[in-house]
Coordinates of C-alpha atoms in Angstrom, one line a residue:
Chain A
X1 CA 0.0 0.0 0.0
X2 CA 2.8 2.1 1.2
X3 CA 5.0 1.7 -1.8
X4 CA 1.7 2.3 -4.5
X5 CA 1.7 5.9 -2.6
X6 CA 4.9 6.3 -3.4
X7 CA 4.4 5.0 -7.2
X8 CA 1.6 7.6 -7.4
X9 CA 3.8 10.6 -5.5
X10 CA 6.5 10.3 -8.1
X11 CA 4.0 10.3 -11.0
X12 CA 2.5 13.1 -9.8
X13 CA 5.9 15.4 -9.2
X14 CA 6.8 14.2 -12.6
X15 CA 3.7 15.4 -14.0
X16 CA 4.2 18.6 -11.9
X17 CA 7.6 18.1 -13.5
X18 CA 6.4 17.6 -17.5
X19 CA 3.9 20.8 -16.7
X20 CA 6.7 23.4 -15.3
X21 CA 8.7 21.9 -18.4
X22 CA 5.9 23.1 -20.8
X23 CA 5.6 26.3 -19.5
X24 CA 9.1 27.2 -19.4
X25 CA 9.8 26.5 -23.3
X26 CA 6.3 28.1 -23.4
X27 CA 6.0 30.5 -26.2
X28 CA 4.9 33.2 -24.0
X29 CA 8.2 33.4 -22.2
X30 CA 10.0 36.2 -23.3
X31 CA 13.7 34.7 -22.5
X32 CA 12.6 31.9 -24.5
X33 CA 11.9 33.9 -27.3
X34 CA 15.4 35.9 -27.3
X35 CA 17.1 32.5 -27.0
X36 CA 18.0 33.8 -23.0
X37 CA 20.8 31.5 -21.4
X38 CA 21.2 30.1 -18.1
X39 CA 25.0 29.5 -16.8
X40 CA 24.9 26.9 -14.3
X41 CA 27.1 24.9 -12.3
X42 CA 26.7 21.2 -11.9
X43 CA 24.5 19.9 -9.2
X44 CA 26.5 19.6 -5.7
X45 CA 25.0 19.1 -2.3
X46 CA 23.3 21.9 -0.3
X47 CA 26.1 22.2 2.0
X48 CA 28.7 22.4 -0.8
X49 CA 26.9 25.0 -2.9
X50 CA 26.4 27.2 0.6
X51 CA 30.4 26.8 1.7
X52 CA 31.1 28.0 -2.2
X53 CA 28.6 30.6 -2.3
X54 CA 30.3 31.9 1.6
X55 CA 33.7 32.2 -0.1
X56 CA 32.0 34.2 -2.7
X57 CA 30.5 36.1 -0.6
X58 CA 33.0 37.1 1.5
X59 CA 35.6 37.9 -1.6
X60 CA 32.8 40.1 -3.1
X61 CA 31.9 41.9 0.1
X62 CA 35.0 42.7 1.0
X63 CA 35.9 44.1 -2.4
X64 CA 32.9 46.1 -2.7
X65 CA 33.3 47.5 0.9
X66 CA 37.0 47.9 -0.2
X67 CA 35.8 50.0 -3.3
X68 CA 33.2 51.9 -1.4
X69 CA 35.4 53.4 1.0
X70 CA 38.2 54.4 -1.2
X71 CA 35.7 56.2 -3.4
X72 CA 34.0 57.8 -0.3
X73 CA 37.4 58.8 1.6
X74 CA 39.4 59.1 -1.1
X75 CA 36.6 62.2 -2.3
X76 CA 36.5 63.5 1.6
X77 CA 40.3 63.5 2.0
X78 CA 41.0 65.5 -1.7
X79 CA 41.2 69.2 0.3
X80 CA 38.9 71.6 -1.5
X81 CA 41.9 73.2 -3.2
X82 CA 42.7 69.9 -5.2
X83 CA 39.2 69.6 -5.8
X84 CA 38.7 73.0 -7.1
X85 CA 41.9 73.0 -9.6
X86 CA 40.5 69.8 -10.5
X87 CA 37.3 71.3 -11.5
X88 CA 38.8 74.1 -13.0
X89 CA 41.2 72.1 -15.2
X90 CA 37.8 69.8 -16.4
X91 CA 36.1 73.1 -17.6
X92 CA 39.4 73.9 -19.4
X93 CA 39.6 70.6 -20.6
X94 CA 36.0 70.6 -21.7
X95 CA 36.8 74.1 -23.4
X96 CA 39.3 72.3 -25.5
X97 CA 37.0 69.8 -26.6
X98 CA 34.4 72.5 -27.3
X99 CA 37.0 73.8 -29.7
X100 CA 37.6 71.1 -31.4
X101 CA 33.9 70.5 -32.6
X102 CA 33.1 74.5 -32.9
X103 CA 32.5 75.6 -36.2
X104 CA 31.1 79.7 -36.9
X105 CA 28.8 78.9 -39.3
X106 CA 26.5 77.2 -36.8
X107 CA 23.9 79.7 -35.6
X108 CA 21.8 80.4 -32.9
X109 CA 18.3 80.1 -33.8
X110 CA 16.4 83.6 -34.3
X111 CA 12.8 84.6 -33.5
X112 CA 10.0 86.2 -34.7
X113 CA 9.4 89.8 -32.8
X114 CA 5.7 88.4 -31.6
X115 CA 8.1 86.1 -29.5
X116 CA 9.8 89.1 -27.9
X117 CA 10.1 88.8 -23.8
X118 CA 8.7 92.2 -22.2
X119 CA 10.0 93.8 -20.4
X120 CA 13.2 92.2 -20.9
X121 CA 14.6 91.0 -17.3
X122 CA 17.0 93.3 -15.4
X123 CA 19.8 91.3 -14.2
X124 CA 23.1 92.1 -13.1
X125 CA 24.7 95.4 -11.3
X126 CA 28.5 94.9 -11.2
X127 CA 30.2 97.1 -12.6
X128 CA 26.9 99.8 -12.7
X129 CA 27.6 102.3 -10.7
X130 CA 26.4 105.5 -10.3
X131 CA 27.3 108.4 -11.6
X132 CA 28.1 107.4 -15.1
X133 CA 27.5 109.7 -17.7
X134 CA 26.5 107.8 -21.5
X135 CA 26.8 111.3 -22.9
X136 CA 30.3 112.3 -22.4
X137 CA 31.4 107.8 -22.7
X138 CA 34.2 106.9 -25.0
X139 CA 35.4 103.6 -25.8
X140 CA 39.3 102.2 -25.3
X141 CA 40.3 100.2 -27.6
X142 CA 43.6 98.3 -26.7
X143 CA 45.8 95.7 -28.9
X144 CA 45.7 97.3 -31.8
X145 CA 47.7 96.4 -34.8
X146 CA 50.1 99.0 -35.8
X147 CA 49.6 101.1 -32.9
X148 CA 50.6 100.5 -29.2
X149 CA 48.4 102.9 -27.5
X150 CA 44.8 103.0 -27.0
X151 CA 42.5 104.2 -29.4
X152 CA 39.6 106.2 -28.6
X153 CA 36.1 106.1 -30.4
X154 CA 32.8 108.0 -29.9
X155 CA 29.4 106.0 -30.1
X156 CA 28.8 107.7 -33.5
X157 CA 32.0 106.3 -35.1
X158 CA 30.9 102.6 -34.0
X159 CA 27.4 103.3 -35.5
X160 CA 28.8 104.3 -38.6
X161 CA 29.5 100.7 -38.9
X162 CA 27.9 98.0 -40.7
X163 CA 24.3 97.7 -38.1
X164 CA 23.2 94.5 -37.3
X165 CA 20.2 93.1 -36.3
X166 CA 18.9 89.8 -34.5
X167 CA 16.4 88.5 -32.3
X168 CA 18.0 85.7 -30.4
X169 CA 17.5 84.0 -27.1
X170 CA 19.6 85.4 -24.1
X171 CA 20.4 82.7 -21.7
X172 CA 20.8 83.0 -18.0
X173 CA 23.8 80.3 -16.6
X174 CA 20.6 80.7 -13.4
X175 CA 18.7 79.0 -15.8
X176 CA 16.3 81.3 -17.3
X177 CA 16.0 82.6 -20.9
X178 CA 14.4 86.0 -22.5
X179 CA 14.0 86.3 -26.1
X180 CA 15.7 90.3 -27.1
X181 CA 16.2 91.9 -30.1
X182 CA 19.3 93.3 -30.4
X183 CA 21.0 95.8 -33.0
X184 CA 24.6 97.1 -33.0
X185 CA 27.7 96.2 -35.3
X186 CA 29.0 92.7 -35.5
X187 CA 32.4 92.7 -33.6
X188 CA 33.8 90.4 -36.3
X189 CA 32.9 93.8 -39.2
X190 CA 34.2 95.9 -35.7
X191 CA 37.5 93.8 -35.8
X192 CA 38.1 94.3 -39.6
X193 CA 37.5 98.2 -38.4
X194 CA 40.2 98.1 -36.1
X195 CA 42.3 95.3 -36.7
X196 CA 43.8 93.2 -33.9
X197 CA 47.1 92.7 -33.6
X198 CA 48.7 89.2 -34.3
X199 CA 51.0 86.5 -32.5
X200 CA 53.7 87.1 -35.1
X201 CA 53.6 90.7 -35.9
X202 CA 52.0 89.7 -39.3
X203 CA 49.6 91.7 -41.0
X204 CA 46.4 90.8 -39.6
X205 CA 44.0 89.0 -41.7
X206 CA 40.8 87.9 -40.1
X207 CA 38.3 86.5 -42.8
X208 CA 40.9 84.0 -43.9
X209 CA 43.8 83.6 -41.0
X210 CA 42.0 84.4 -37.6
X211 CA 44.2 82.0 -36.0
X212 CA 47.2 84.3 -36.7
X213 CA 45.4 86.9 -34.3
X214 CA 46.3 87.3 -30.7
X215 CA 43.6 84.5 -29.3
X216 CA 41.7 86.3 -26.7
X217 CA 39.8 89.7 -25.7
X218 CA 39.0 91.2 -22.7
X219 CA 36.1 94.1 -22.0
X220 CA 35.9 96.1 -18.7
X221 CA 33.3 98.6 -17.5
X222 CA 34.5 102.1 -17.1
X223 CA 35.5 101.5 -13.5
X224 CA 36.2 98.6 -14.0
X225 CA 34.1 96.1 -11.2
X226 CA 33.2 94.2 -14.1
X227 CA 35.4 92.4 -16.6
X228 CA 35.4 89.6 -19.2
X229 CA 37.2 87.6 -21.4
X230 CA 36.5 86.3 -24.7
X231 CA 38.3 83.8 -27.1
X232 CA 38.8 85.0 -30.3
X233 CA 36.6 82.4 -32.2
X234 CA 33.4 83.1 -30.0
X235 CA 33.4 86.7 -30.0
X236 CA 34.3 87.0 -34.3
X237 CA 30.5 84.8 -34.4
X238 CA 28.5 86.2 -36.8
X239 CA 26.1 86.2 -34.0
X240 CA 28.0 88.5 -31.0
X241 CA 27.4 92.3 -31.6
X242 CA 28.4 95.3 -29.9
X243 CA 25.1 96.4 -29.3
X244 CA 23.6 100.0 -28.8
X245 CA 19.5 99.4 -29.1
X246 CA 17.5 96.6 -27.5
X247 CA 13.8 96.0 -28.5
X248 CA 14.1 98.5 -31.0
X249 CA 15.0 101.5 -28.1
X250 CA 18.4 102.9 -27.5
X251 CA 19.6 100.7 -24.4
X252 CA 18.4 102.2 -21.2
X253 CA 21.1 102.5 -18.5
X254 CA 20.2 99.3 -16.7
X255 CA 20.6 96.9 -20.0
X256 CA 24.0 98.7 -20.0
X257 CA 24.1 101.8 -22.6
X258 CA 25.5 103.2 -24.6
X259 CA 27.4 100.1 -25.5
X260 CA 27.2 96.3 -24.2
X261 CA 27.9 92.6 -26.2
X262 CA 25.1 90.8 -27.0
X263 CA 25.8 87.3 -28.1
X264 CA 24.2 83.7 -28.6
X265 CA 27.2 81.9 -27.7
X266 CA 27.7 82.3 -24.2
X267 CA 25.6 83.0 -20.7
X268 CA 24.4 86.6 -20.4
X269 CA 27.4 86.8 -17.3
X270 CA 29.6 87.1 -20.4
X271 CA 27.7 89.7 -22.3
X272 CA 29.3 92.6 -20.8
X273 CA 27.1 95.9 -20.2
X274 CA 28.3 99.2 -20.1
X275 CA 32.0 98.7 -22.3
X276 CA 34.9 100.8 -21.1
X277 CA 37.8 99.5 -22.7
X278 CA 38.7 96.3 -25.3
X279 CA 42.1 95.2 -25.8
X280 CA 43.0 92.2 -27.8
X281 CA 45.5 90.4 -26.0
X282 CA 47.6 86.9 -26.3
X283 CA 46.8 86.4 -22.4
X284 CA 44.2 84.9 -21.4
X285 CA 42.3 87.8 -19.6
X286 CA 40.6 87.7 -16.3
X287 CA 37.0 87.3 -15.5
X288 CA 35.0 88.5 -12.9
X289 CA 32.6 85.3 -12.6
X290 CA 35.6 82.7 -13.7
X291 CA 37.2 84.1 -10.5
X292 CA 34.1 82.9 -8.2
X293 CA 34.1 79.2 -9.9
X294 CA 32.2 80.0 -13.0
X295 CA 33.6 78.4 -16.1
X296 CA 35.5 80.8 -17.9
X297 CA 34.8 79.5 -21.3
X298 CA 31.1 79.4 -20.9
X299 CA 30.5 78.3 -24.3
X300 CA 27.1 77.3 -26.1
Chain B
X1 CA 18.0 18.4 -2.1
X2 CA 20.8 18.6 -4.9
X3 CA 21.7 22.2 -5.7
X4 CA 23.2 24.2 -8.4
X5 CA 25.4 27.5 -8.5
X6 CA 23.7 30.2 -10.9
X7 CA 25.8 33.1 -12.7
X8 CA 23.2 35.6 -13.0
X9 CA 25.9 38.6 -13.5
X10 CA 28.8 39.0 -15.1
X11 CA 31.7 40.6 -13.3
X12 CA 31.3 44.0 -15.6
X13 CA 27.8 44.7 -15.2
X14 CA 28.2 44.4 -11.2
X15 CA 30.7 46.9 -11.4
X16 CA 29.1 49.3 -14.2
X17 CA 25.5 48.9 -12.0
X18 CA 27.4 50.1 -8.7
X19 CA 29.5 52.4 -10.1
X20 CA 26.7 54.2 -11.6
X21 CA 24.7 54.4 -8.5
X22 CA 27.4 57.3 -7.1
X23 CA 28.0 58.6 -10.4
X24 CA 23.9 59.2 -10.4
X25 CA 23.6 60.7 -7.1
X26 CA 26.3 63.2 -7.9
X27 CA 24.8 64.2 -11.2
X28 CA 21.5 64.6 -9.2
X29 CA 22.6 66.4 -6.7
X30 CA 25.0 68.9 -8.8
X31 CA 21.6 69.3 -10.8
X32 CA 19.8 70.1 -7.5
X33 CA 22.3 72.5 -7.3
X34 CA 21.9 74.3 -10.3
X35 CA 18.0 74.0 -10.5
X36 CA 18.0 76.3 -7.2
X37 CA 19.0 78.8 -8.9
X38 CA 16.0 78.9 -10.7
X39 CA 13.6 77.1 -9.2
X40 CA 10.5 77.1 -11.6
X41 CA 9.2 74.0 -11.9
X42 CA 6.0 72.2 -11.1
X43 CA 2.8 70.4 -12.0
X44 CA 0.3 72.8 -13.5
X45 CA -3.5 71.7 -13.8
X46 CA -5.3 75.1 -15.8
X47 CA -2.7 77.0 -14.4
X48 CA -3.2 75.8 -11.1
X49 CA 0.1 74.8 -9.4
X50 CA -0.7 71.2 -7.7
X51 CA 2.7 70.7 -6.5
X52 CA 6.3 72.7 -6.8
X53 CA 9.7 71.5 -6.9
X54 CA 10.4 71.8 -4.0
X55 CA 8.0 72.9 -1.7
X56 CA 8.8 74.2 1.7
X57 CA 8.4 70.3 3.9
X58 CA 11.2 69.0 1.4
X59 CA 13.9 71.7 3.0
X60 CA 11.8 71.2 6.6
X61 CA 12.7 67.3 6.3
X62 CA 16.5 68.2 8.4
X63 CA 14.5 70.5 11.1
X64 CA 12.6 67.6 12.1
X65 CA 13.4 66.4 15.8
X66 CA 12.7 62.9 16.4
X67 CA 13.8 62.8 20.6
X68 CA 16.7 65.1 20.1
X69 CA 18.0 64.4 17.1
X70 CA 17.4 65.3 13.5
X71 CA 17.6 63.3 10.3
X72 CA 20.9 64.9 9.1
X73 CA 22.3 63.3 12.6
X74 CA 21.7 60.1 10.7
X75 CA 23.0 61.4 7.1
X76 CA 26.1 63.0 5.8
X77 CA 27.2 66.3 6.6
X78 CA 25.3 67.7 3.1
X79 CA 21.4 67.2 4.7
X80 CA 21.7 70.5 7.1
X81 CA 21.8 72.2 4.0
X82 CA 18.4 71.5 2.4
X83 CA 17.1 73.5 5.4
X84 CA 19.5 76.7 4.4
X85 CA 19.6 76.1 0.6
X86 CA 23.2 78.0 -0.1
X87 CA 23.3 79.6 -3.5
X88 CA 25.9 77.0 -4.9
X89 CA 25.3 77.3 -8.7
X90 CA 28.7 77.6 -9.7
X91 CA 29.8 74.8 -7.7
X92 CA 26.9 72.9 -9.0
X93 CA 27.9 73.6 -12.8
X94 CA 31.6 72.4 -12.4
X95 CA 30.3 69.2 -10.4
X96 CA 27.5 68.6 -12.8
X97 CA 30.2 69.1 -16.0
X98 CA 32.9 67.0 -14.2
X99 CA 30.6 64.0 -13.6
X100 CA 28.7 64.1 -16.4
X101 CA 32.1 62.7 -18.7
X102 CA 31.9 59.8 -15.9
X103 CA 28.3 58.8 -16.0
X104 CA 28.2 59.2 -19.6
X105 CA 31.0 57.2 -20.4
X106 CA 30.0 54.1 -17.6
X107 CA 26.6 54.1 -19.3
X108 CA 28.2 54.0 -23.0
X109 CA 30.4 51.0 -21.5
X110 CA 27.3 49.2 -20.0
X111 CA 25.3 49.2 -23.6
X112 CA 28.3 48.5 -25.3
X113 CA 28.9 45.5 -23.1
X114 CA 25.0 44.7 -23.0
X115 CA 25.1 44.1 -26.4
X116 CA 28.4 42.6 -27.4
X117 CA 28.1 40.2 -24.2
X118 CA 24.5 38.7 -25.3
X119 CA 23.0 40.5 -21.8
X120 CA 20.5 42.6 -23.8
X121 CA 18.6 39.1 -24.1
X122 CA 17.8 39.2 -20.2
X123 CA 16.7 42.6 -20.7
X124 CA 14.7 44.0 -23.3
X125 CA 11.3 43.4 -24.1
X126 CA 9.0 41.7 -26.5
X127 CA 5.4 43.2 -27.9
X128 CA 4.1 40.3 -25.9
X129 CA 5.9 41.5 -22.8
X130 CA 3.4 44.6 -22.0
X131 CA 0.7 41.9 -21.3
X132 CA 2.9 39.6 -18.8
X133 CA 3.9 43.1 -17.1
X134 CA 0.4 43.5 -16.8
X135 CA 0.5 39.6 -15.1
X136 CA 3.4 40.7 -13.1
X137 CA 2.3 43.8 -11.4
X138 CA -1.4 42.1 -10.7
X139 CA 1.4 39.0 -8.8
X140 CA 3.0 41.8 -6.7
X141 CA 0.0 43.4 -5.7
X142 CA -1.5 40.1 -4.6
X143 CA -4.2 40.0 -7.0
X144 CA -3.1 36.7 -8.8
X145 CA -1.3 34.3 -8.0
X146 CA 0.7 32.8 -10.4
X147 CA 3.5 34.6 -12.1
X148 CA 4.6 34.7 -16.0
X149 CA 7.1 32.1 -16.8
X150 CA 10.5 34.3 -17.2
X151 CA 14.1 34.0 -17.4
X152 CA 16.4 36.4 -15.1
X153 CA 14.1 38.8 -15.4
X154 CA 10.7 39.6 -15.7
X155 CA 8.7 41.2 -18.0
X156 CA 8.1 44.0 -15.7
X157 CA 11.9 44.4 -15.0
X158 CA 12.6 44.4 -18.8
X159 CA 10.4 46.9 -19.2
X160 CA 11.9 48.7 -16.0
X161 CA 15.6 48.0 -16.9
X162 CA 15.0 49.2 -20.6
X163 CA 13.2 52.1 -19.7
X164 CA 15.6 53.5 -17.3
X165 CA 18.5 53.4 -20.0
X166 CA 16.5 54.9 -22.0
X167 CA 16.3 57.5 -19.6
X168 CA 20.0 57.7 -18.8
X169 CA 20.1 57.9 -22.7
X170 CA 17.9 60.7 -22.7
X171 CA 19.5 62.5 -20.0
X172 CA 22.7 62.7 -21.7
X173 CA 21.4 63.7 -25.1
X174 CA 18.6 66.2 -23.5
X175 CA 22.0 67.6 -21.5
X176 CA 24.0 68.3 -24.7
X177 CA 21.2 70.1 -26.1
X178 CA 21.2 72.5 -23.0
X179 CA 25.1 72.2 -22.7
X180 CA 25.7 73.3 -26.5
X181 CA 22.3 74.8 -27.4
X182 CA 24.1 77.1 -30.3
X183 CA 27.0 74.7 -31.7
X184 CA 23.9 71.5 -31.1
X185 CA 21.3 74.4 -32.3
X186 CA 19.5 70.9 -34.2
X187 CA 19.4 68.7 -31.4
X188 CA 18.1 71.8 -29.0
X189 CA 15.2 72.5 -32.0
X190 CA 14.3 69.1 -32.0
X191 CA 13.1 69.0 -28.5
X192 CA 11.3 72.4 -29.1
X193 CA 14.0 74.5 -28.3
X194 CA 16.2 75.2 -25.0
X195 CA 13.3 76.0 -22.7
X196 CA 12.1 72.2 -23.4
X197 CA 15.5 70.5 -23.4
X198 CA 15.8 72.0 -19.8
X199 CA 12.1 70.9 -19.1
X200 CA 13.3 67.4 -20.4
X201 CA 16.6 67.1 -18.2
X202 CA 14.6 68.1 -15.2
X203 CA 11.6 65.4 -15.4
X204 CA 14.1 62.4 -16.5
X205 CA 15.8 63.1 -13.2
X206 CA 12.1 62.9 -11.4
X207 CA 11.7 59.9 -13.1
X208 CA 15.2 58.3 -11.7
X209 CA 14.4 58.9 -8.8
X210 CA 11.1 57.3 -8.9
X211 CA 12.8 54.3 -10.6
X212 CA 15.1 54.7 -7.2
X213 CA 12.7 54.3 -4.8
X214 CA 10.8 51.3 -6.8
X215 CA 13.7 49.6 -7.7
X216 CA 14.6 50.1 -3.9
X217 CA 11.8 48.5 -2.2
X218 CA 11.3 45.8 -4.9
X219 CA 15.0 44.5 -4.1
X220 CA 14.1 44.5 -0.4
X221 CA 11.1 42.4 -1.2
X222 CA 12.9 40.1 -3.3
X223 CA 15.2 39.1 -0.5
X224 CA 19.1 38.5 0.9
X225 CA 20.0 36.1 -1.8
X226 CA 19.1 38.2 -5.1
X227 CA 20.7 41.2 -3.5
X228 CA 23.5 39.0 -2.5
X229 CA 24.2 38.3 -6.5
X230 CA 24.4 41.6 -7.6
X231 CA 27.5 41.7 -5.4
X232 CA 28.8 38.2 -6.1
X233 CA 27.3 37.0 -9.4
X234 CA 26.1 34.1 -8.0
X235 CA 23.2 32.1 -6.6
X236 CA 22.3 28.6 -5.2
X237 CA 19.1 27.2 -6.9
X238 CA 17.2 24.1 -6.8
X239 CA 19.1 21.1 -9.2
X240 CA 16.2 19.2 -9.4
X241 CA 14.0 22.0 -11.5
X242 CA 13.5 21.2 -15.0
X243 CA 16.1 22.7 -17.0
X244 CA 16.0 24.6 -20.1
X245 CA 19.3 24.6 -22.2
X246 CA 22.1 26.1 -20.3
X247 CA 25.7 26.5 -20.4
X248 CA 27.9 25.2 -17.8
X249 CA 29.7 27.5 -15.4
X250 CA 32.7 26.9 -12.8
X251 CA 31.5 27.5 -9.6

């Protein structure tokens, strides 16, 4: 009696068996349809397979408490000037590879005046201060070729240049964007104005050698709290203007008349309002938000 | 009972799966950084704001005294300062653009490895699989009782696991577009512009962390032994189980 019980046990777990069989080559499994492996070890006793998987266990434990820990204090004991130059040196290194894939025919998109943001946001104030007189401004212009002094221009020499106009979107490295319309004179038709100087002394040449010119600019308000740099490739853009009108006005004091850069290709921090002084320059030139942690480059 | 040693994880897609769980956190919480700088986002119903990111209890969450101490007591140093948000944007950005070249390149490796290695089989999903996911989430929920027949994974995790690389996928692409919005003018336009690209970036990272918390209590649910093989690669399963064709491991 016994042993038919047992008979019918196993025919039953083999049926059990047959069933789970079926439904695992079952077409609605989906590792069965992409041919999914198993990678199994051959059958051992419980106790084997546990004192295995313990040695496993232990190995992989320790190497992923080992990894852990290095990650952790190997971050917390870096002191916060390594990390900073190291942060630094990524933007720079992330500038070079912006280089590499920058070409100045790309452009920003532009938008139709409907899309206008008004009143265009006021944000900003270094380099503002009171006192300033637009009427009686004159811009510097430093790192001239053939000359080694400054040259001086009134507003109406600058407007007597090519005017240009776009209506682009002005981006915020806080996050926000306004769409402006800007006119002023392309600094690339300002440059071939007032040619920079070159690393070699050479005549300057900027439609078809621009990387003969001295690489960099550098623009400072008339007191100068407020300074950026440039490279050369971003600010000759057929997009960056030295502006003089916003939203079809002359610029009001606060969007940084008479004279300010207005440019798709980099955060507003490096649109400079209010322009004392340019000077083309082989060194790279200071900047006032680079100097609190900002990437200098601050490409788009 | 005879027993068997399972591979269920190969060595590289241990390390690519923990190595990206830092490498996450960081790129979240650099972006945390730089999204308090502007702080605009939320869910709108008619112009009605429903819910903002953040609102005030998600700061409050340090402040809260449980017998003395506080929750930060119990966390890093880096809690106190969700009750003071610093303005940190610039350390934010150069966190954010330092471990984004590490998080994108780990996930490059882990496709790249996911496809060359045969892995992608455990993972992706079938038309048919939307149905079993269905099956799947009805099993969890203790509505049925039987589950899908599966391999590794179910159909509910390969939708899951696709998804989220899809996400990581998404996050990198929707970054470049806000990274490089002039020079990558195409890829910004194809998203509607900047304003969406940003919109993008900022509701994939909801999303992770969603995935997170799921993903989270799920591998709680499912026990020691399956967290115990993302570690070591290995578990111990029943010999006697009907086998479909396998390949034979050392163990």
């Amino acid at each position: 009696m016994s042993e038919d019980k047992e008979i019918l046990l196993e025919k039953v777990l083999e049926l059990e068996r047959a069933k789970d069989l079926h439904e695992d080559l079952a077409a609605d499994n989906t590792a069965r349809i992409l041919n999914e492996k198993r990678r199994l070890s051959s059958p051992m006793s419980e106790e084997e397979a546990r004192k295995k998987m313990t040695g496993r266990s232990r190995r992989g434990f320790l190497v992923g408490a080992a990894a852990a820990l290095t990650g952790i204090f190997g971050w917390r004991w870096m002191s916060d000037e390594t990390k900073q130059s190291l942060l630094r040196r990524t933007f720079e290194f992330n500038e070079k590879v912006a280089q590499v894939f920058y070409r100045p025919t790309r452009l920003s998109p532009e938008f139709p005046p409907e899309q206008i943001s008004l009143p265009p946001r006021v944000n900003g104030f270094a380099g503002m201060s009171e006192g300033f007189d637009p009427a009686s401004w004159t811009l510097s212009v430093g790192g001239l070729a053939n000359r080694s002094d400054d040259l001086v221009l009134t507003l109406d020499q600058i407007k007597a240049l090519p005017r240009t106009e776009m209506t682009t979107e002005l981006k915020c490295v806080e996050g926000w964007t306004i769409i402006v319309s800007w006119a002023g004179v392309r600094f690339s038709d300002f440059a071939a104005a007032y040619l920079p100087k070159t690393i070699d002394g050479s005549l300057p040449d900027i439609v078809n050698h621009p990387e003969n010119l001295v690489p960099y600019v550098s623009m400072v308000t008339p007191d100068q709290a407020y300074y950026v740099g440039w490279d050369m490739p971003s600010i000759l853009h057929p997009q960056t203007l030295l502006a003089y009108e916003i939203n079809g006005q002359p610029l009001p004091l606060e969007h940084g008349a008479p004279l300010r850069l207005a440019s798709p290709t980099k955060y507003g921090i490096k649109q400079i309002k209010r322009i004392g002084r340019i000077e083309f320059t082989a060194d790279r030139p200071k900047d006032y938000w680079a100097e609190q942690g900002y990437d200098w480059y601050s490409g788009h | 009972m005879e027993k068997q040693l399972e591979k269920k994880h190969p060595l590289a897609i241990r390390w690519l799966h923990w190595v990206n769980f830092p490498l996450l956190a960081m790129m979240i919480w650099s972006g945390l950084l730089i999204y308090w700088a502007n702080a605009v986002y939320g869910i709108r119903i008619f112009g009605y704001e429903l819910f903002h990111f953040f609102p005030p209890w998600f700061y409050e969450i340090s402040k809260v005294d449980f017998w003395g101490y506080k929750i930060p007591d119990y966390l890093p140093a880096w809690s106190y300062e969700w009750s003071n948000i610093p303005f940190r944007l610039a350390e934010g950005i150069s966190l954010h653009f330092f471990f984004m070249w590490l998080f994108a390149i780990n996930g490059i490796i882990y496709v790249l490895y996911t496809i060359f290695s045969g892995e992608w089989r455990a993972i992706v999903p079938v038309p048919g699989s939307f149905k079993r996911a269905i099956l799947v989430t009805l099993h969890d929920l203790h509505i049925v009782k039987k589950l899908p027949p599966q391999g590794k994974y179910n159909d509910a995790q390969r939708i899951a696991y696709t998804s989220v690389i899809l996400m990581g996928a998404g996050s990198v692409i929707t970054g470049l577009a806000i990274y490089k919005p002039l020079q990558l003018a195409w890829l910004a336009s194809l998203m509607g512009g900047y304003e969406w690209a940003r919109w993008m970036h900022f509701w994939l990272t909801i999303f992770f962390v969603l995935f997170f918390v799921v993903h989270v209590v799920q591998v709680i649910i499912a026990g020691w032994s399956n967290f115990r093989s993302m570690i070591t690669g290995y578990d111990i399963v029943d010999a006697d189980k009907p086998q479909i064709e396998h390949a034979e491991v050392k163990a």
